């Protein structure tokens, strides 16, 4: 179920990391994602610090993480932002067990920074095959602090 945020949260009330990764921030503005809306999925979203950048620019965001405490922090943070027109969803999933059948593509951006090496190789290959089914012809996939791929790559 996609949700809308609540009132505006203070910076001191944000749980966990306060800002998105530097590379994500630079790439977001370089590609002018702030000038359009879309859908973004992050595998290993933690407290939602990367997704919050997209959410505050009216993107629909979906976050997946195995750590339920981090997801609770993400939920707290998203509930604290009153963002009309954007929706968010957080799913507690172990990527080694595969993606949820509750995920429907396509996504415009998929973030996988520093997450795939935490799961066994066979599970990683299966996960990437599932991610491939969530892509559009123009999806951007971010796999690390300096790796960005278009679907054709």
XYZ file of C-alpha atoms in Angstrom:
153
model
C 0.000 0.000 0.000
C 1.481 3.341 -1.043
C 1.234 6.038 1.632
C 1.398 9.804 1.843
C 3.472 11.666 4.444
C 2.318 13.682 7.449
C 3.535 17.038 8.744
C 7.033 18.493 8.267
C 9.767 16.780 10.310
C 12.685 18.695 11.844
C 16.203 17.692 10.840
C 16.966 16.791 14.460
C 14.000 14.377 14.483
C 15.188 12.338 11.491
C 16.258 8.873 12.561
C 19.468 7.467 11.068
C 21.397 9.121 8.245
C 20.224 12.667 7.618
C 21.272 13.167 4.006
C 21.366 11.107 0.797
C 24.660 9.663 -0.410
C 26.764 12.332 -2.115
C 26.907 10.422 -5.394
C 23.121 9.961 -5.429
C 22.623 13.678 -4.811
C 25.012 14.755 -7.563
C 23.553 12.267 -10.046
C 19.977 13.273 -9.161
C 20.601 16.899 -10.100
C 22.946 16.151 -13.021
C 20.196 14.075 -14.672
C 17.654 16.759 -13.734
C 15.435 14.323 -11.878
C 14.325 17.296 -9.770
C 12.515 18.672 -12.851
C 10.268 15.650 -13.355
C 8.376 13.012 -11.423
C 8.694 9.259 -11.580
C 9.021 6.051 -9.617
C 12.145 4.921 -7.783
C 12.980 1.617 -6.088
C 15.875 1.208 -3.673
C 17.174 -2.202 -2.642
C 18.743 -1.903 0.798
C 17.116 1.443 1.583
C 18.033 1.582 5.276
C 16.344 4.579 6.886
C 15.308 5.985 3.491
C 17.916 8.754 3.284
C 18.437 8.284 -0.480
C 14.745 7.866 -1.216
C 13.906 11.033 0.725
C 15.628 13.141 -1.959
C 13.324 11.720 -4.634
C 10.268 11.884 -2.383
C 10.779 15.554 -1.629
C 10.782 16.196 -5.396
C 7.397 14.491 -5.832
C 8.581 11.022 -6.893
C 6.824 7.862 -5.732
C 9.338 5.803 -3.763
C 9.592 2.145 -2.788
C 12.216 0.919 -0.346
C 13.276 -2.621 0.492
C 15.461 -3.663 3.408
C 16.036 -6.749 5.539
C 16.569 -4.639 8.685
C 13.170 -3.958 10.219
C 14.616 -1.416 12.666
C 15.979 0.616 9.737
C 12.586 0.359 8.018
C 10.900 1.601 11.194
C 13.235 4.618 11.094
C 12.394 5.130 7.408
C 8.676 4.995 8.155
C 9.119 7.559 10.938
C 11.032 9.824 8.554
C 8.523 9.540 5.704
C 5.565 10.095 8.008
C 7.251 13.339 9.073
C 7.240 14.846 5.584
C 4.073 16.415 4.246
C 4.591 15.855 0.544
C 1.456 16.238 -1.512
C 1.488 14.245 -4.719
C 4.118 11.704 -3.650
C 3.645 8.249 -2.216
C 5.955 5.840 -0.397
C 6.040 2.135 0.397
C 8.515 0.165 2.507
C 8.896 -3.616 2.352
C 10.811 -5.857 4.767
C 12.518 -8.318 2.435
C 15.605 -10.505 2.397
C 17.003 -10.096 -1.127
C 18.533 -13.567 -0.845
C 14.937 -14.847 -0.862
C 13.932 -12.808 -3.916
C 11.800 -9.753 -4.536
C 8.188 -9.402 -3.515
C 5.306 -10.121 -5.840
C 3.933 -6.823 -4.487
C 6.410 -4.924 -6.698
C 5.116 -3.750 -10.033
C 7.201 -1.962 -12.627
C 8.241 -0.133 -14.403
C 10.503 2.030 -12.270
C 12.313 5.042 -13.700
C 15.254 4.656 -11.333
C 16.487 1.654 -9.363
C 19.049 2.221 -6.629
C 21.232 -0.670 -5.460
C 24.166 1.079 -3.801
C 26.443 -1.296 -1.906
C 23.841 -4.005 -1.403
C 24.338 -6.898 -3.825
C 27.562 -8.192 -2.324
C 25.708 -9.037 0.902
C 23.823 -11.907 -0.709
C 25.127 -15.182 -2.205
C 26.057 -15.070 -5.898
C 23.186 -17.339 -6.993
C 20.676 -15.195 -5.083
C 22.222 -12.051 -6.578
C 21.768 -13.384 -10.111
C 18.147 -14.320 -9.357
C 17.529 -10.897 -7.787
C 18.978 -9.107 -10.821
C 16.747 -11.155 -13.118
C 13.745 -10.001 -11.081
C 14.977 -6.395 -11.165
C 15.283 -6.638 -14.960
C 11.522 -7.293 -15.122
C 10.896 -3.990 -13.311
C 12.754 -1.866 -15.860
C 11.420 0.319 -18.625
C 13.427 1.107 -21.740
C 14.680 4.285 -20.033
C 15.314 3.043 -16.491
C 18.502 4.163 -14.792
C 20.095 1.590 -12.477
C 22.568 2.825 -9.871
C 24.643 -0.007 -8.384
C 27.328 1.824 -6.437
C 28.950 5.119 -5.744
C 30.198 5.404 -9.308
C 28.289 2.835 -11.348
C 25.234 3.818 -13.369
C 23.701 1.677 -16.097
C 20.962 2.128 -18.604
C 18.866 -0.943 -19.404
C 20.675 -1.552 -22.706
C 24.003 -1.958 -20.879
